[in-house]
Amino acid sequence: MGGAVTAVGLAGCSGSGGGSERDYFKLGAVTSLSGDLRFGGEVTQRGYDLWADTLNEQQGGIEVGGETYEVQIEYADAQSNPSAGADAASQMINAGADAVLGPYSSNVTLAVCPIMEQNSMPHITGSAESPQIWEQGFEYSFGTIPTVSIIGNEAATALLNLDPQPESVYITAVNEPFSVATGEAMRAAAEAAGITVENYEEFPRNTDYTNVVSAAQDADPDLHFHGGHIGSHVNLVNAAEQLGYTPDGFLMHYGVNTGSFKDGAGTQAPHSFGATVWIPSVERSGGVLFGSPGAYAEAATAAYDSAPDYTQAGSTAAGIVFQEAFKELGAAPPLSQDDKDELIGILEEIEVSTFYGDVAFETSGDYYHNNVNTQTLLVQLGTDGAPSIVGPEESATTEATYPAPAWADR
Amino acid sequence: MTAATSVLDRLPGARRYWYASGGVLLLAWPLVFGPFWARIGLGALMWIGLAQSWNMIGGYAGYLDFGHGAYFGIGAFAAGVAMAQFGYPFLVGFALAAVVATVVAAVVAIPTLRLTGAYFAIATWAFAEAIKQTALVTGITGGTFGLSLPRSPDSFVGIAAPFPISEAFFYYAMLTLCVGTMALTYVLFERREFGFRVKALRDDQDAAESLGIDTTRVKRQVYVLSCVVAALFGAVHAWYIVYIHPNDVLAPIITDRMVIMALLGGLGTLTGPVAGGLLVFLLERLSSVFLGSTTFYLPLIGTLIMLTVLFAPSGIIGILRGEVDATDIRENVRALKERFNLR
Amino acid sequence: MVDIGLFTQIVINGLLLGGIYVTIGVGFSLAFGVLEVVDFAVGEYVMVGAFAGAILAPLFGAEGIFVIPVVLVGFFALGALVQPFIHHVTTGDRPHPLLMGLVFTFGLATFLRGSVLTIFGPNNRDVPSSLLTGGVSVSGIGTFPVVRTVTAVFGVSALVVFMYYLYRTKGGMAIRAIAEDRTNARLMGININRYQSIAYGAYAALTGSAGVFIGMTFTANPGMGLQYTAFAFFMVVLAGMGYLPGVILAGVVLGLTQSFTAVYVSGNLVLLVLFAIIYLVLLVSPAGILGKGEWAT
């Protein structure tokens, strides 16, 4: 695996920042390589590595002023908690990185961004989705994945537009920042579409879902929306099967189209609706570095023996954005502080067309420095558990199985 | 048992030169080694202090407080609320943390310290979890979204500070707190009569009572003191990490870590928390360097804990003091083998 | 205006949830009564049991139930192996026996959780069961999810079996003797090691099997242990430590409280209410709701 990865610890801290000669671009990457979020961190790592490796192999690196400079990524482990994440961020700054690629989870990102801000270090996260991040208005941080407020809203709207039109919806969310933001986004979509929201309920992660399901069953909604992580979705559909609760469809975010949900939910997984901004079979005009979503999926499978999801795609896209920005900057590594400040200006204006989608960052409003351009897709799992795009109308490749069949009929 | 020879006696040179150079190293640490190691250093100092605070109530007084971490979180949120919700500078938040912790601990102490042993442990655990749930649902603590603290030059005392609020600043803050905690523990528990009273009530509460010691009062004093210390560390931590959330600063792992550190180091000793704190903290923080990106350090720590409890119950300090040597271990193993005798 | 249909369903949910808790509480109460150890590893036995269900079920035609006998035997052996260590650290000349036991089992729990996480990864795994699917709808009352009903029956049956063993057999009498006065029991010629191993082994076997059921009801995940450790503690606090019949009452109280709070108060407050109840019960009546537990220190 050429030119990319070194797990860093003692080695990384001996450097004292820019000034010394370097003939490659050094990207720091802060993500959770151990701890509870290890799986997610690994996803971002693959995304970042695939970008750097492909770039170095195909183009030799980034071309600036007639010279081509390789890209090397140095990793620091956030260990799935904000404290260690902040330390890792500081480590990257110390190591004199030209720019930083960001963490997997939102709460680690919220601890990392202030560090980036204090040290004026350009930073793009290819994963974190919480709207809280963008509300803070960090100047030096950007994100390629649209905030969940948008994803939740657009996916819900797409589902609500299916035939036959639903009249009522029951919304639940796990009491965690990301999930609550998702639930509220879905509620906003329902209210905007004039659909009755039977109830909006939040509860802790370890709640027993029979009660959630019983209350929902009593309200007899057409659709059920749920914000949470994979474990909670599994529990929800399991409890629904046990109690015979079948609304016309379950829309759950995040993680319906992941292997973990499929494995965890078993026979209850098919026909679940989920939200994403990218899957390998989506049609997007390729662009920089990877010709098309299919080509990216192929490269990813060849490298890691598993199909990529949108977080991995978003992470690669983050790298690609830096690549184009460095080219436009036209400065050789190592980047000076002035270079980095200029880079921020470039990032604010830049528009990059990638296999992941079109990326451009907002420069004002609630989603400051978030990429809201990549379109949300409504997906549904087939009987084999594989996702297909069923909405919005202009992007759909398959017709949705809607209403979803009852548990007993599957 | 063989005569105990302390490891410290086997070092070359007089003890005081070792202490002096250690002190200089501590003071110069961030300046010599830079921000990254300053962060590692301040993390270690904080956990040593926290382990010491638990040692007060758990080691010296013998009350297994499994909700101690809640006060760390209470201190963090006190500072957080003061700074983020009301715009006060850090020193106000710091003071508020002390006040809130004192009040809560004093109120909780009265009914809870009547329990002992496992009952006290579970009660304090339930209390801590209830605090976490409360923080998750009340608006002032940011509810499920947590709090983001401001970090500007004038958020320290209200007017611009003459020094940067950098890693070095937090290192010295934690160093001050840690050294203060150690000094407090030393004076109160090892030098003053107070320490004898505490240890007496740990060893035999009834006997202590019959000697005229007001165990109820002593217990409460130790409890409140230990909780306030934890809260102060929490306040500094909150400003350092800038984003606090109940699932991070009120997590059960905080208490668990404190207990493990105190136990591995040596309960009821002054330097036990230092040894235990350093060992566990460095093991966790630097594990990804030596073990790569795995969770292997978890079963490793688990095994370490089990082995320590089995063969070195007086912790690292006990080992260093020469209280555990080969004969002890052999005897230990022999006794253990007997337990397997099922006939 | 209370909706009767929803109301009775919530009652059912609560009772069945309590049944799940009973399966964990029975073994734990026994272990505490006999060994006087508050076992931090109880939730991890549940977790490992659930994983055993997930991993082994394919060998039995993707039917989780058939894994149970394997788990019963395997975990009994595991428990019998672990027990001497616990006995060792909580007796003898050691200081702080209670803390030693707690911390040792905490180390064991960390070891188990870390091992499963390292070997199997952090993702959820389904424990399949084609026999225990869906729910039985009794008109006018509500729906009884099959897997939960079976779990509850299992838990209550286990309780009855344990009670029979304890009060109607010689072996059970030996165990009760040990629980009451260990020194005298030894003087009477009872082999402490053997009966403690039997007790702890039975506890591990039962808890592991509970794990398989819980895996079938929910899912298997390396991080699931902590919440069940918490609930096990709740159970024995409410039941009165070492008082087996109290376990049923404790399960019912916990299950119903959870269900009613979730639906009629607010989902967010469920855990807060539970923890508050535990704390208050300990303050007011440490020997359990019925006041029949050991007032041990």
Short mmCIF file of N, CA and C in Angstrom, two decimals, chain A residues 182-246:
data_model
loop_
_atom_site.label_atom_id
_atom_site.label_comp_id
_atom_site.label_asym_id
_atom_site.label_seq_id
_atom_site.Cartn_x
_atom_site.Cartn_y
_atom_site.Cartn_z
N THR A 182 -32.09 13.96 13.66
CA THR A 182 -32.75 13.20 12.58
C THR A 182 -34.25 13.21 12.77
N GLY A 183 -34.69 12.88 13.99
CA GLY A 183 -36.12 12.82 14.26
C GLY A 183 -36.80 14.15 13.99
N GLU A 184 -36.16 15.21 14.42
CA GLU A 184 -36.77 16.53 14.22
C GLU A 184 -36.82 16.90 12.75
N ALA A 185 -35.79 16.47 12.01
CA ALA A 185 -35.81 16.75 10.57
C ALA A 185 -36.97 16.02 9.91
N MET A 186 -37.19 14.78 10.33
CA MET A 186 -38.28 14.01 9.75
C MET A 186 -39.63 14.64 10.11
N ARG A 187 -39.70 15.12 11.34
CA ARG A 187 -40.95 15.75 11.75
C ARG A 187 -41.22 16.99 10.92
N ALA A 188 -40.16 17.77 10.71
CA ALA A 188 -40.32 18.98 9.91
C ALA A 188 -40.85 18.63 8.52
N ALA A 189 -40.32 17.55 7.95
CA ALA A 189 -40.77 17.14 6.62
C ALA A 189 -42.25 16.77 6.63
N ALA A 190 -42.64 16.02 7.66
CA ALA A 190 -44.04 15.60 7.74
C ALA A 190 -44.97 16.80 7.87
N GLU A 191 -44.57 17.72 8.74
CA GLU A 191 -45.43 18.88 8.95
C GLU A 191 -45.51 19.73 7.68
N ALA A 192 -44.37 19.83 7.00
CA ALA A 192 -44.40 20.63 5.76
C ALA A 192 -45.29 20.00 4.71
N ALA A 193 -45.38 18.68 4.72
CA ALA A 193 -46.21 18.00 3.72
C ALA A 193 -47.65 17.90 4.16
N GLY A 194 -47.96 18.43 5.34
CA GLY A 194 -49.34 18.42 5.80
C GLY A 194 -49.80 17.07 6.32
N ILE A 195 -48.85 16.19 6.65
CA ILE A 195 -49.20 14.87 7.18
C ILE A 195 -49.37 14.97 8.69
N THR A 196 -50.33 14.22 9.22
CA THR A 196 -50.53 14.23 10.67
C THR A 196 -49.40 13.51 11.37
N VAL A 197 -48.79 14.19 12.35
CA VAL A 197 -47.79 13.54 13.17
C VAL A 197 -48.48 13.02 14.42
N GLU A 198 -48.73 11.72 14.47
CA GLU A 198 -49.47 11.15 15.58
C GLU A 198 -48.78 11.41 16.91
N ASN A 199 -47.46 11.25 16.90
CA ASN A 199 -46.71 11.48 18.13
C ASN A 199 -45.23 11.61 17.78
N TYR A 200 -44.52 12.31 18.63
CA TYR A 200 -43.06 12.41 18.49
C TYR A 200 -42.47 12.05 19.83
N GLU A 201 -41.76 10.93 19.90
CA GLU A 201 -41.30 10.39 21.17
C GLU A 201 -39.80 10.21 21.18
N GLU A 202 -39.15 10.69 22.27
CA GLU A 202 -37.71 10.44 22.43
C GLU A 202 -37.49 9.54 23.62
N PHE A 203 -36.47 8.70 23.57
CA PHE A 203 -36.21 7.81 24.71
C PHE A 203 -34.74 7.43 24.71
N PRO A 204 -34.26 6.94 25.85
CA PRO A 204 -32.85 6.58 25.95
C PRO A 204 -32.51 5.38 25.07
N ARG A 205 -31.23 5.19 24.88
CA ARG A 205 -30.78 4.16 23.97
C ARG A 205 -31.21 2.77 24.39
N ASN A 206 -31.18 2.49 25.70
CA ASN A 206 -31.44 1.12 26.15
C ASN A 206 -32.89 0.83 26.45
N THR A 207 -33.77 1.62 25.91
CA THR A 207 -35.16 1.42 26.23
C THR A 207 -35.67 0.10 25.66
N ASP A 208 -36.77 -0.40 26.21
CA ASP A 208 -37.36 -1.59 25.66
C ASP A 208 -38.39 -1.19 24.61
N TYR A 209 -38.24 -1.72 23.43
CA TYR A 209 -39.05 -1.23 22.33
C TYR A 209 -40.47 -1.77 22.29
N THR A 210 -40.80 -2.75 23.13
CA THR A 210 -42.20 -3.20 23.09
C THR A 210 -43.12 -2.06 23.50
N ASN A 211 -42.67 -1.24 24.42
CA ASN A 211 -43.53 -0.14 24.82
C ASN A 211 -43.65 0.90 23.72
N VAL A 212 -42.52 1.17 23.08
CA VAL A 212 -42.54 2.12 21.96
C VAL A 212 -43.50 1.62 20.89
N VAL A 213 -43.36 0.33 20.57
CA VAL A 213 -44.17 -0.24 19.51
C VAL A 213 -45.64 -0.27 19.91
N SER A 214 -45.93 -0.64 21.14
CA SER A 214 -47.33 -0.70 21.57
C SER A 214 -48.00 0.66 21.47
N ALA A 215 -47.30 1.67 21.92
CA ALA A 215 -47.88 3.01 21.84
C ALA A 215 -48.09 3.41 20.38
N ALA A 216 -47.12 3.06 19.53
CA ALA A 216 -47.25 3.40 18.11
C ALA A 216 -48.39 2.62 17.48
N GLN A 217 -48.47 1.35 17.83
CA GLN A 217 -49.51 0.49 17.29
C GLN A 217 -50.89 1.05 17.62
N ASP A 218 -50.98 1.56 18.83
CA ASP A 218 -52.25 2.10 19.28
C ASP A 218 -52.67 3.29 18.43
N ALA A 219 -51.68 4.04 17.95
CA ALA A 219 -51.99 5.20 17.13
C ALA A 219 -52.24 4.82 15.68
N ASP A 220 -51.83 3.61 15.31
CA ASP A 220 -52.07 3.07 13.97
C ASP A 220 -51.70 4.04 12.84
N PRO A 221 -50.44 4.40 12.75
CA PRO A 221 -50.03 5.35 11.72
C PRO A 221 -49.81 4.63 10.39
N ASP A 222 -49.74 5.41 9.32
CA ASP A 222 -49.42 4.81 8.03
C ASP A 222 -47.94 4.50 7.91
N LEU A 223 -47.12 5.40 8.47
CA LEU A 223 -45.67 5.22 8.39
C LEU A 223 -45.04 5.40 9.76
N HIS A 224 -43.88 4.81 9.94
CA HIS A 224 -43.13 5.01 11.17
C HIS A 224 -41.74 5.51 10.83
N PHE A 225 -41.38 6.67 11.41
CA PHE A 225 -40.04 7.23 11.20
C PHE A 225 -39.22 7.06 12.47
N HIS A 226 -37.96 6.75 12.33
CA HIS A 226 -37.14 6.55 13.52
C HIS A 226 -35.73 7.08 13.31
N GLY A 227 -35.26 7.87 14.26
CA GLY A 227 -33.88 8.36 14.23
C GLY A 227 -33.07 7.64 15.28
N GLY A 228 -31.95 7.07 14.88
CA GLY A 228 -31.12 6.38 15.85
C GLY A 228 -29.95 5.72 15.16
N HIS A 229 -29.23 4.90 15.91
CA HIS A 229 -28.16 4.14 15.28
C HIS A 229 -28.60 2.70 15.09
N ILE A 230 -27.75 1.95 14.44
CA ILE A 230 -28.14 0.64 13.93
C ILE A 230 -28.79 -0.24 14.98
N GLY A 231 -28.17 -0.30 16.18
CA GLY A 231 -28.73 -1.14 17.23
C GLY A 231 -30.19 -0.84 17.52
N SER A 232 -30.53 0.44 17.54
CA SER A 232 -31.91 0.78 17.89
C SER A 232 -32.86 0.38 16.77
N HIS A 233 -32.43 0.47 15.51
CA HIS A 233 -33.29 0.04 14.41
C HIS A 233 -33.59 -1.44 14.52
N VAL A 234 -32.53 -2.20 14.83
CA VAL A 234 -32.71 -3.64 14.95
C VAL A 234 -33.73 -3.95 16.04
N ASN A 235 -33.58 -3.29 17.17
CA ASN A 235 -34.52 -3.52 18.26
C ASN A 235 -35.94 -3.14 17.88
N LEU A 236 -36.06 -2.06 17.15
CA LEU A 236 -37.39 -1.59 16.76
C LEU A 236 -38.09 -2.60 15.87
N VAL A 237 -37.41 -3.05 14.81
CA VAL A 237 -38.09 -3.98 13.91
C VAL A 237 -38.31 -5.34 14.56
N ASN A 238 -37.40 -5.73 15.45
CA ASN A 238 -37.63 -6.99 16.17
C ASN A 238 -38.88 -6.90 17.01
N ALA A 239 -39.01 -5.83 17.78
CA ALA A 239 -40.19 -5.66 18.63
C ALA A 239 -41.45 -5.55 17.78
N ALA A 240 -41.33 -4.88 16.64
CA ALA A 240 -42.50 -4.74 15.78
C ALA A 240 -42.96 -6.11 15.29
N GLU A 241 -42.01 -6.95 14.94
CA GLU A 241 -42.37 -8.30 14.48
C GLU A 241 -43.02 -9.09 15.61
N GLN A 242 -42.49 -8.93 16.81
CA GLN A 242 -43.02 -9.70 17.92
C GLN A 242 -44.44 -9.29 18.27
N LEU A 243 -44.75 -8.02 18.05
CA LEU A 243 -46.08 -7.53 18.43
C LEU A 243 -47.00 -7.40 17.23
N GLY A 244 -46.50 -7.75 16.06
CA GLY A 244 -47.37 -7.66 14.89
C GLY A 244 -47.70 -6.24 14.48
N TYR A 245 -46.74 -5.34 14.62
CA TYR A 245 -46.96 -3.93 14.25
C TYR A 245 -46.45 -3.73 12.84
N THR A 246 -47.35 -3.49 11.91
CA THR A 246 -46.90 -3.25 10.55
C THR A 246 -47.48 -1.99 9.96
#
